mmCIF file of C-alpha atoms in Angstrom:
data_model
loop_
_atom_site.group_PDB
_atom_site.id
_atom_site.type_symbol
_atom_site.label_atom_id
_atom_site.label_comp_id
_atom_site.label_asym_id
_atom_site.label_seq_id
_atom_site.Cartn_x
_atom_site.Cartn_y
_atom_site.Cartn_z
ATOM 1 C CA MET A 756 0.172 0.208 0.173
ATOM 2 C CA ASN A 757 1.462 3.261 -0.957
ATOM 3 C CA LEU A 758 1.409 5.215 2.386
ATOM 4 C CA PRO A 759 0.528 8.030 2.532
ATOM 5 C CA HIS A 760 -2.588 7.672 -0.023
ATOM 6 C CA PRO A 761 -2.289 11.681 -1.517
ATOM 7 C CA LEU A 762 -5.746 13.327 -2.249
ATOM 8 C CA ARG A 763 -5.155 16.865 -3.559
ATOM 9 C CA ALA A 764 -5.730 19.281 -1.095
ATOM 10 C CA VAL A 765 -9.295 21.242 -1.635
ATOM 11 C CA SER A 766 -9.230 23.917 -2.663
ATOM 12 C CA LEU A 767 -9.994 27.019 -0.505
ATOM 13 C CA GLY A 768 -12.654 28.362 -2.392
ATOM 14 C CA LEU A 769 -14.822 24.810 -2.272
ATOM 15 C CA SER A 770 -13.728 23.654 1.138
ATOM 16 C CA LEU A 771 -13.704 27.385 3.128
ATOM 17 C CA CYS A 772 -16.736 28.767 1.627
ATOM 18 C CA GLY A 773 -18.713 25.720 2.674
ATOM 19 C CA LEU A 774 -17.602 25.751 6.218
ATOM 20 C CA LEU A 775 -18.724 29.651 6.474
ATOM 21 C CA LEU A 776 -21.555 29.030 4.623
ATOM 22 C CA ALA A 777 -23.139 26.177 6.576
ATOM 23 C CA ALA A 778 -22.570 28.078 10.077
ATOM 24 C CA PRO A 779 -26.037 29.581 11.244
ATOM 25 C CA ALA A 780 -26.420 33.566 10.201
ATOM 26 C CA HIS A 781 -26.934 36.296 13.097
ATOM 27 C CA ALA A 782 -29.009 39.347 12.354
ATOM 28 C CA ASP A 783 -26.174 41.941 12.398
ATOM 29 C CA ILE A 784 -25.057 40.071 9.244
ATOM 30 C CA ASP A 785 -27.383 39.258 7.385
ATOM 31 C CA SER A 786 -27.496 42.252 5.071
ATOM 32 C CA ALA A 787 -23.821 41.200 3.979
ATOM 33 C CA LEU A 788 -24.171 37.582 3.647
ATOM 34 C CA LYS A 789 -27.070 38.749 1.195
ATOM 35 C CA ALA A 790 -25.032 40.731 -0.619
ATOM 36 C CA TYR A 791 -22.690 37.550 -0.461
ATOM 37 C CA ASP A 792 -25.130 35.432 -1.990
ATOM 38 C CA ALA A 793 -25.775 37.874 -4.712
ATOM 39 C CA GLN A 794 -22.214 37.918 -5.798
ATOM 40 C CA GLN A 795 -22.164 41.591 -4.843
ATOM 41 C CA TYR A 796 -18.770 40.840 -3.359
ATOM 42 C CA GLU A 797 -17.602 44.067 -3.122
ATOM 43 C CA ALA A 798 -20.232 45.379 -1.074
ATOM 44 C CA ALA A 799 -20.310 42.163 0.881
ATOM 45 C CA TYR A 800 -16.605 42.718 1.657
ATOM 46 C CA LYS A 801 -17.212 46.599 2.686
ATOM 47 C CA GLU A 802 -20.311 45.018 4.903
ATOM 48 C CA PHE A 803 -18.206 42.244 6.627
ATOM 49 C CA SER A 804 -14.917 44.812 7.282
ATOM 50 C CA SER A 805 -17.235 47.138 8.985
ATOM 51 C CA LEU A 806 -18.689 44.433 10.991
ATOM 52 C CA ALA A 807 -15.270 42.895 11.797
ATOM 53 C CA ALA A 808 -13.811 46.056 12.831
ATOM 54 C CA ASP A 809 -16.600 46.277 15.225
ATOM 55 C CA GLY A 810 -15.658 43.120 17.004
ATOM 56 C CA ASP A 811 -17.790 40.501 14.728
ATOM 57 C CA ASN A 812 -15.647 37.174 14.579
ATOM 58 C CA ARG A 813 -18.131 35.364 11.896
ATOM 59 C CA ALA A 814 -17.998 38.454 9.739
ATOM 60 C CA LYS A 815 -14.243 38.200 9.948
ATOM 61 C CA SER A 816 -14.130 34.656 8.949
ATOM 62 C CA PHE A 817 -15.734 35.719 5.734
ATOM 63 C CA LEU A 818 -13.171 38.752 5.119
ATOM 64 C CA ALA A 819 -10.703 36.223 6.063
ATOM 65 C CA MET A 820 -12.103 33.975 3.232
ATOM 66 C CA MET A 821 -12.465 36.388 0.730
ATOM 67 C CA THR A 822 -9.371 37.811 1.314
ATOM 68 C CA VAL A 823 -7.644 34.793 0.715
ATOM 69 C CA ARG A 824 -9.398 34.143 -2.412
ATOM 70 C CA GLY A 825 -9.372 37.745 -3.896
ATOM 71 C CA VAL A 826 -13.019 38.302 -3.615
ATOM 72 C CA GLY A 827 -14.531 41.562 -3.210
ATOM 73 C CA THR A 828 -10.943 42.760 -2.746
ATOM 74 C CA ALA A 829 -7.150 42.131 -4.239
ATOM 75 C CA ALA A 830 -5.624 38.359 -3.047
ATOM 76 C CA ASP A 831 -3.527 38.621 -0.269
ATOM 77 C CA VAL A 832 -2.806 35.176 1.299
ATOM 78 C CA HIS A 833 -0.885 36.855 4.156
ATOM 79 C CA ALA A 834 -3.510 39.289 5.225
ATOM 80 C CA GLY A 835 -6.141 36.483 5.309
ATOM 81 C CA ALA A 836 -4.480 34.368 7.284
ATOM 82 C CA ARG A 837 -3.677 37.091 9.891
ATOM 83 C CA LEU A 838 -7.236 37.380 9.643
ATOM 84 C CA ALA A 839 -7.888 33.879 9.905
ATOM 85 C CA LYS A 840 -5.784 33.994 13.126
ATOM 86 C CA GLU A 841 -7.494 36.632 14.778
ATOM 87 C CA CYS A 842 -10.457 35.149 14.421
ATOM 88 C CA ALA A 843 -9.484 31.670 15.251
ATOM 89 C CA GLU A 844 -7.950 33.052 18.634
ATOM 90 C CA GLY A 845 -11.246 34.761 19.262
ATOM 91 C CA GLY A 846 -13.265 31.507 19.216
ATOM 92 C CA GLU A 847 -15.100 31.861 15.913
ATOM 93 C CA PRO A 848 -15.313 27.975 15.152
ATOM 94 C CA THR A 849 -15.211 28.429 11.287
ATOM 95 C CA CYS A 850 -12.042 30.722 11.516
ATOM 96 C CA TYR A 851 -10.682 27.174 13.502
ATOM 97 C CA ALA A 852 -10.530 24.999 9.776
ATOM 98 C CA ILE A 853 -9.716 28.268 8.057
ATOM 99 C CA TYR A 854 -6.510 28.681 9.828
ATOM 100 C CA ALA A 855 -5.860 25.157 10.017
ATOM 101 C CA GLN A 856 -5.941 24.574 6.138
ATOM 102 C CA LEU A 857 -3.636 27.490 5.676
ATOM 103 C CA ASN A 858 -0.966 26.277 7.432
ATOM 104 C CA LEU A 859 -1.144 22.641 5.403
ATOM 105 C CA PRO A 860 1.186 22.924 2.354
ATOM 106 C CA GLY A 861 0.365 24.501 -1.287
ATOM 107 C CA GLN A 862 -1.815 27.459 0.149
ATOM 108 C CA GLY A 863 1.050 29.828 -0.344
ATOM 109 C CA LEU A 864 2.270 29.954 2.963
ATOM 110 C CA PRO A 865 5.305 28.733 5.114
ATOM 111 C CA VAL A 866 3.945 25.041 6.098
ATOM 112 C CA ASN A 867 2.888 24.662 9.890
ATOM 113 C CA LEU A 868 1.646 21.173 10.573
ATOM 114 C CA LYS A 869 1.776 21.870 13.997
ATOM 115 C CA GLU A 870 -0.368 24.716 14.030
ATOM 116 C CA ALA A 871 -2.604 23.025 11.312
ATOM 117 C CA ARG A 872 -2.955 19.612 13.735
ATOM 118 C CA ILE A 873 -3.875 22.263 16.619
ATOM 119 C CA TRP A 874 -6.379 24.317 15.151
ATOM 120 C CA THR A 875 -7.902 21.478 13.236
ATOM 121 C CA ARG A 876 -8.822 19.568 16.877
ATOM 122 C CA LYS A 877 -10.128 22.912 17.728
ATOM 123 C CA ALA A 878 -12.569 22.755 14.985
ATOM 124 C CA ILE A 879 -13.495 18.692 15.647
ATOM 125 C CA ASP A 880 -14.231 19.502 19.240
ATOM 126 C CA GLY A 881 -16.102 22.211 18.195
ATOM 127 C CA GLY A 882 -18.481 19.789 15.956
ATOM 128 C CA ASP A 883 -16.924 20.379 12.882
ATOM 129 C CA ALA A 884 -16.397 17.001 11.661
ATOM 130 C CA ARG A 885 -16.062 17.368 8.471
ATOM 131 C CA ALA A 886 -12.389 19.275 9.515
ATOM 132 C CA GLY A 887 -11.234 15.701 10.092
ATOM 133 C CA PHE A 888 -10.251 15.539 6.283
ATOM 134 C CA LEU A 889 -7.528 18.530 7.178
ATOM 135 C CA LEU A 890 -6.387 16.218 10.064
ATOM 136 C CA TRP A 891 -5.660 13.404 7.746
ATOM 137 C CA GLN A 892 -4.248 15.840 5.298
ATOM 138 C CA ALA A 893 -1.967 17.007 7.803
ATOM 139 C CA TYR A 894 -0.906 13.470 8.531
ATOM 140 C CA GLN A 895 -0.610 12.474 4.719
ATOM 141 C CA LEU A 896 1.572 15.591 4.259
ATOM 142 C CA ASP A 897 3.990 15.233 6.743
ATOM 143 C CA PRO A 898 7.485 14.278 5.892
ATOM 144 C CA GLU A 899 7.860 12.222 8.654
ATOM 145 C CA ASN A 900 5.296 9.715 7.019
ATOM 146 C CA GLN A 901 6.150 9.963 3.551
ATOM 147 C CA TYR A 902 8.503 7.261 1.586
ATOM 148 C CA ARG A 903 8.615 8.998 -1.932
ATOM 149 C CA ILE A 904 10.904 11.986 -2.529
ATOM 150 C CA ASN A 905 10.097 13.162 -6.196
ATOM 151 C CA GLY A 906 8.370 9.654 -6.953
ATOM 152 C CA THR A 907 11.140 7.990 -6.364
ATOM 153 C CA MET A 908 10.668 5.118 -3.328
ATOM 154 C CA ILE A 909 12.996 5.540 -0.744
ATOM 155 C CA GLN A 910 13.301 1.710 0.651
ATOM 156 C CA ALA A 911 14.423 2.758 3.919
ATOM 157 C CA ARG A 912 11.718 4.922 4.693
ATOM 158 C CA TYR A 913 9.447 2.349 3.683
ATOM 159 C CA ASP A 914 10.629 -0.260 5.975
ATOM 160 C CA GLU A 915 11.015 2.665 8.941
ATOM 161 C CA ILE A 916 7.032 3.077 8.424
ATOM 162 C CA ALA A 917 6.075 -0.532 8.204
ATOM 163 C CA SER A 918 7.904 -1.498 11.009
ATOM 164 C CA ARG A 919 6.079 1.100 13.593
ATOM 165 C CA SER A 920 4.434 -0.596 16.708
ATOM 166 C CA VAL A 921 0.904 0.565 17.043
ATOM 167 C CA ALA A 922 2.480 3.123 19.943
ATOM 168 C CA GLN A 923 4.103 4.712 17.563
ATOM 169 C CA ARG A 924 1.398 5.442 15.149
ATOM 170 C CA SER A 925 -1.082 7.716 17.419
ATOM 171 C CA ASP A 926 -0.859 10.637 14.889
ATOM 172 C CA GLN A 927 -1.909 7.626 12.233
ATOM 173 C CA ILE A 928 -4.666 6.366 14.037
ATOM 174 C CA GLU A 929 -5.977 10.002 15.099
ATOM 175 C CA ALA A 930 -5.843 10.889 11.699
ATOM 176 C CA LEU A 931 -7.820 7.962 10.344
ATOM 177 C CA GLU A 932 -10.427 8.436 13.109
ATOM 178 C CA ALA A 933 -10.873 12.188 11.810
ATOM 179 C CA LEU A 934 -10.887 11.051 8.460
ATOM 180 C CA ALA A 935 -13.948 8.376 8.740
ATOM 181 C CA GLY A 936 -15.572 11.265 11.077
ATOM 182 C CA ALA A 937 -15.621 13.577 7.996
ATOM 183 C CA ALA A 938 -16.872 10.886 5.734
ATOM 184 C CA ASP A 939 -19.885 10.185 7.935
ATOM 185 C CA ALA A 940 -20.534 13.787 8.208
ATOM 186 C CA ASP A 941 -21.005 13.308 4.490
ATOM 187 C CA TYR A 942 -17.947 15.398 3.184
ATOM 188 C CA MET A 943 -17.290 14.209 -0.293
ATOM 189 C CA PRO A 944 -13.729 15.027 -0.531
ATOM 190 C CA ALA A 945 -13.122 12.694 2.964
ATOM 191 C CA ARG A 946 -15.543 9.920 1.449
ATOM 192 C CA LEU A 947 -13.211 9.398 -1.601
ATOM 193 C CA ALA A 948 -10.123 9.858 0.455
ATOM 194 C CA LEU A 949 -11.394 6.860 2.587
ATOM 195 C CA ALA A 950 -12.679 4.703 -0.190
ATOM 196 C CA GLY A 951 -9.350 5.370 -1.534
ATOM 197 C CA ILE A 952 -7.301 4.098 1.288
ATOM 198 C CA LEU A 953 -10.087 1.177 2.097
ATOM 199 C CA ASN A 954 -9.826 -0.210 -1.517
ATOM 200 C CA GLU A 955 -6.001 -0.650 -0.731
ATOM 201 C CA LEU A 956 -6.157 -2.519 2.789
ATOM 202 C CA SER A 957 -5.986 -5.809 2.897
ATOM 203 C CA GLY A 958 -6.364 -8.527 6.110
ATOM 204 C CA GLY A 959 -9.962 -7.626 6.959
ATOM 205 C CA GLY A 960 -12.040 -7.275 4.097
ATOM 206 C CA THR A 961 -13.011 -3.960 3.046
ATOM 207 C CA VAL A 962 -15.115 -4.049 -0.151
ATOM 208 C CA GLN A 963 -18.565 -3.245 1.766
ATOM 209 C CA GLN A 964 -16.857 -0.028 3.012
ATOM 210 C CA VAL A 965 -16.061 0.772 -0.481
ATOM 211 C CA LEU A 966 -19.323 0.134 -1.666
ATOM 212 C CA ALA A 967 -21.001 2.295 0.888
ATOM 213 C CA LEU A 968 -18.396 5.259 0.489
ATOM 214 C CA LEU A 969 -18.613 5.474 -3.063
ATOM 215 C CA GLY A 970 -22.236 4.264 -3.997
ATOM 216 C CA GLY A 971 -25.096 6.145 -4.938
ATOM 217 C CA ASN A 972 -23.172 9.025 -6.079
ATOM 218 C CA PRO A 973 -23.888 9.807 -9.652
ATOM 219 C CA GLU A 974 -21.378 12.688 -9.803
ATOM 220 C CA LEU A 975 -17.942 10.096 -9.117
ATOM 221 C CA PRO A 976 -14.743 11.368 -10.935
ATOM 222 C CA PRO A 977 -13.870 8.568 -13.126
ATOM 223 C CA LYS A 978 -10.902 7.098 -10.741
ATOM 224 C CA TYR A 979 -13.920 6.481 -8.520
ATOM 225 C CA ARG A 980 -16.270 5.279 -10.991
ATOM 226 C CA ASP A 981 -13.364 2.533 -11.602
ATOM 227 C CA MET A 982 -13.090 1.955 -8.014
ATOM 228 C CA LEU A 983 -16.590 1.311 -7.159
ATOM 229 C CA GLN A 984 -17.232 -1.095 -10.315
ATOM 230 C CA LEU A 985 -14.027 -3.059 -8.976
ATOM 231 C CA ALA A 986 -15.337 -3.269 -5.719
ATOM 232 C CA HIS A 987 -19.040 -4.662 -7.095
ATOM 233 C CA GLN A 988 -17.015 -7.349 -9.086
ATOM 234 C CA VAL A 989 -15.174 -8.411 -6.100
ATOM 235 C CA GLN A 990 -18.182 -8.865 -4.310
ATOM 236 C CA THR A 991 -19.600 -11.061 -6.812
ATOM 237 C CA LEU A 992 -16.301 -13.690 -5.848
ATOM 238 C CA GLY A 993 -17.671 -14.408 -2.377
ATOM 239 C CA ALA A 994 -15.941 -13.184 0.916
ATOM 240 C CA THR A 995 -12.215 -12.339 0.751
ATOM 241 C CA ARG A 996 -9.777 -10.962 3.099
ATOM 242 C CA ALA A 997 -7.893 -9.209 -0.197
ATOM 243 C CA GLY A 998 -8.431 -5.614 -0.811
ATOM 244 C CA PRO A 999 -10.056 -4.735 -4.273
ATOM 245 C CA LYS A 1000 -6.469 -3.550 -5.491
ATOM 246 C CA LEU A 1001 -4.576 -6.430 -4.193
ATOM 247 C CA ILE A 1002 -6.527 -8.888 -6.002
ATOM 248 C CA VAL A 1003 -6.034 -7.182 -8.856
ATOM 249 C CA ASP A 1004 -2.207 -6.705 -8.218
ATOM 250 C CA ALA A 1005 -2.219 -10.378 -7.308
ATOM 251 C CA LEU A 1006 -3.961 -11.935 -10.637
ATOM 252 C CA PRO A 1007 -0.694 -12.043 -12.607
ATOM 253 C CA ALA A 1008 1.050 -14.064 -10.363
ATOM 254 C CA ALA A 1009 -2.299 -16.057 -9.707
ATOM 255 C CA ARG A 1010 -1.989 -16.662 -13.690
ATOM 256 C CA SER A 1011 1.316 -17.864 -13.509
ATOM 257 C CA ALA A 1012 1.151 -20.085 -10.868
ATOM 258 C CA VAL A 1013 -2.005 -21.758 -12.456
ATOM 259 C CA ALA A 1014 -0.033 -21.682 -16.011
ATOM 260 C CA GLU A 1015 3.165 -23.798 -14.375
ATOM 261 C CA ALA A 1016 0.931 -26.274 -13.093
ATOM 262 C CA ILE A 1017 -0.881 -27.076 -16.299
ATOM 263 C CA SER A 1018 2.492 -27.069 -17.952
ATOM 264 C CA ARG A 1019 4.077 -29.378 -15.477
ATOM 265 C CA ASP A 1020 0.855 -31.544 -15.730
ATOM 266 C CA GLY A 1021 0.877 -31.995 -19.563
ATOM 267 C CA GLY A 1022 -2.153 -29.988 -20.009
ATOM 268 C CA ALA A 1023 -2.672 -27.357 -22.719
ATOM 269 C CA ASN A 1024 0.048 -25.021 -24.037
ATOM 270 C CA VAL A 1025 -0.697 -22.415 -21.933
ATOM 271 C CA ASP A 1026 0.670 -19.637 -24.489
ATOM 272 C CA GLN A 1027 -2.094 -20.396 -26.610
ATOM 273 C CA CYS A 1028 -4.529 -19.676 -23.492
ATOM 274 C CA SER A 1029 -6.214 -15.970 -23.040
ATOM 275 C CA ASP A 1030 -9.100 -16.790 -20.937
ATOM 276 C CA PHE A 1031 -7.969 -16.409 -17.245
ATOM 277 C CA LYS A 1032 -10.397 -15.399 -14.940
ATOM 278 C CA LEU A 1033 -10.749 -15.391 -11.097
ATOM 279 C CA ILE A 1034 -14.485 -17.003 -10.821
ATOM 280 C CA SER A 1035 -14.800 -17.584 -6.753
ATOM 281 C CA VAL A 1036 -12.919 -16.801 -3.450
ATOM 282 C CA GLY A 1037 -13.637 -19.773 -0.667
ATOM 283 C CA LYS A 1038 -12.112 -21.249 2.439
ATOM 284 C CA VAL A 1039 -10.903 -17.826 3.784
ATOM 285 C CA SER A 1040 -8.575 -18.498 7.167
ATOM 286 C CA THR A 1041 -8.355 -16.485 10.094
ATOM 287 C CA LEU A 1042 -5.788 -14.008 10.571
ATOM 288 C CA VAL A 1043 -3.150 -15.588 12.451
ATOM 289 C CA ASN A 1044 -0.364 -13.711 14.496
ATOM 290 C CA ALA A 1045 -2.695 -10.786 14.033
ATOM 291 C CA ILE A 1046 -1.798 -7.217 15.189
ATOM 292 C CA TRP A 1047 -4.578 -4.822 14.590
ATOM 293 C CA LEU A 1048 -4.422 -1.255 14.353
ATOM 294 C CA PRO A 1049 -7.010 -0.076 16.964
ATOM 295 C CA LEU A 1050 -9.407 1.915 14.785
ATOM 296 C CA ARG A 1051 -12.974 2.352 16.529
ATOM 297 C CA ASN A 1052 -15.156 3.869 13.515
ATOM 298 C CA PRO A 1053 -17.533 1.370 12.173
ATOM 299 C CA LEU A 1054 -15.645 1.927 8.526
ATOM 300 C CA LEU A 1055 -12.378 1.080 10.009
ATOM 301 C CA VAL A 1056 -12.789 -1.777 12.782
ATOM 302 C CA GLY A 1057 -10.662 -4.482 11.569
ATOM 303 C CA THR A 1058 -9.813 -3.415 8.225
ATOM 304 C CA TYR A 1059 -6.059 -2.587 9.265
ATOM 305 C CA PRO A 1060 -3.827 -5.032 9.658
ATOM 306 C CA LEU A 1061 0.020 -4.274 10.806
ATOM 307 C CA ARG A 1062 1.056 -7.964 10.951
ATOM 308 C CA GLY A 1063 -0.787 -11.532 10.655
ATOM 309 C CA SER A 1064 -1.082 -14.019 7.864
ATOM 310 C CA TRP A 1065 -4.106 -15.802 6.290
ATOM 311 C CA GLN A 1066 -4.782 -18.402 3.045
ATOM 312 C CA GLU A 1067 -7.661 -18.005 0.500
ATOM 313 C CA GLN A 1068 -8.750 -20.478 -2.029
ATOM 314 C CA TRP A 1069 -9.075 -18.961 -5.280
ATOM 315 C CA LYS A 1070 -11.193 -20.580 -8.281
ATOM 316 C CA VAL A 1071 -10.199 -19.340 -11.919
ATOM 317 C CA LEU A 1072 -10.590 -20.304 -15.120
ATOM 318 C CA PHE A 1073 -8.009 -21.018 -17.279
ATOM 319 C CA CYS A 1074 -7.407 -22.821 -20.544
ATOM 320 C CA GLY A 1075 -11.167 -23.940 -20.684
ATOM 321 C CA SER A 1076 -11.464 -25.624 -17.578
ATOM 322 C CA GLU A 1077 -11.297 -24.345 -13.701
ATOM 323 C CA HIS A 1078 -8.605 -24.797 -11.246
ATOM 324 C CA THR A 1079 -8.272 -24.299 -7.520
ATOM 325 C CA ILE A 1080 -5.168 -22.547 -6.157
ATOM 326 C CA THR A 1081 -4.347 -21.615 -2.533
ATOM 327 C CA ALA A 1082 -3.389 -17.856 -2.164
ATOM 328 C CA GLY A 1083 -1.707 -16.749 1.202
ATOM 329 C CA PHE A 1084 -0.790 -13.665 1.939
ATOM 330 C CA ASP A 1085 1.466 -11.610 5.197
ATOM 331 C CA ALA A 1086 0.244 -8.036 6.124
ATOM 332 C CA ASP A 1087 3.166 -5.790 5.221
ATOM 333 C CA GLY A 1088 2.614 -3.066 7.861
ATOM 334 C CA MET A 1089 1.349 -0.591 5.210
ATOM 335 C CA GLY A 1090 -2.185 -2.098 5.120
ATOM 336 C CA GLY A 1091 -1.610 -4.034 2.365
ATOM 337 C CA ALA A 1092 0.080 -7.636 2.115
ATOM 338 C CA SER A 1093 2.435 -10.007 0.077
ATOM 339 C CA TYR A 1094 1.201 -12.874 -1.853
ATOM 340 C CA HIS A 1095 2.699 -16.202 -2.895
ATOM 341 C CA PHE A 1096 -0.026 -19.212 -4.664
ATOM 342 C CA GLY A 1097 0.361 -22.700 -4.910
ATOM 343 C CA ASN A 1098 -1.612 -25.661 -5.750
#
């Protein structure tokens, strides 16, 4: 599993505006909000500025967002960040998430993951579960949790991350739980990100979770439409501990194992066969010597083994006949698993 599983940071234009408009309005800010909704941005900016100068933190939250985005005023991310920080320190819940996101990479400011985490936690504690998506981003964008540099895998970093104990994964546990909480709040970027993670997790079986996260959404991006289709296909195979991506990755090795057995037994010329297909999965064993990441959200419980081994029987069609092979798997510490096949 490629950990972290990067999903691009949502734009401030989408995420922050959504957070702000979801908050309840106050009577003294109604006029400014109406101007904003009517896209009379310069007028709205002036009204928000006046209200903010009088100490209205809700108005300052809009002022910060508009300044960062350049809506109704010249764009100035540094000035917007100062407003967001003042607003957050003044106790405005919507500004917690705004300021948290501004401290993440790619926002035009010096990266400060510690600040991002502090203010994201405040946002979550204040009732904004969607901010959990930002806490996941802070985890995955942290260099301490990355093993690729400019697209090149650094094996030593990979091995270090994979070997971390449960006690060394408190940040990862917190981030995954927060992401699942954001997904539960029906925040679509979080649902997509979590589905992508679960698509790669193996050892507990994650097909139902992927289907729950992606199903019923007619506007899925192409990548996630393909992911949903794959989950449906895996569901038809029967119970399996292997994640959808692992099954796809393992199919060439499964084909090679069956081809070797056919050739050894003097069967068909496998070079002439192009009908290889996984038909079903059965006789799934328990996870032996399992060490699980202790996740509590129902979407995550029993999905992430750090250690453990299991076997399954895969029935395949190849060269016009059915064959059964034993698939063996070993959790790799990164949410995925290595695999091997035998007859």
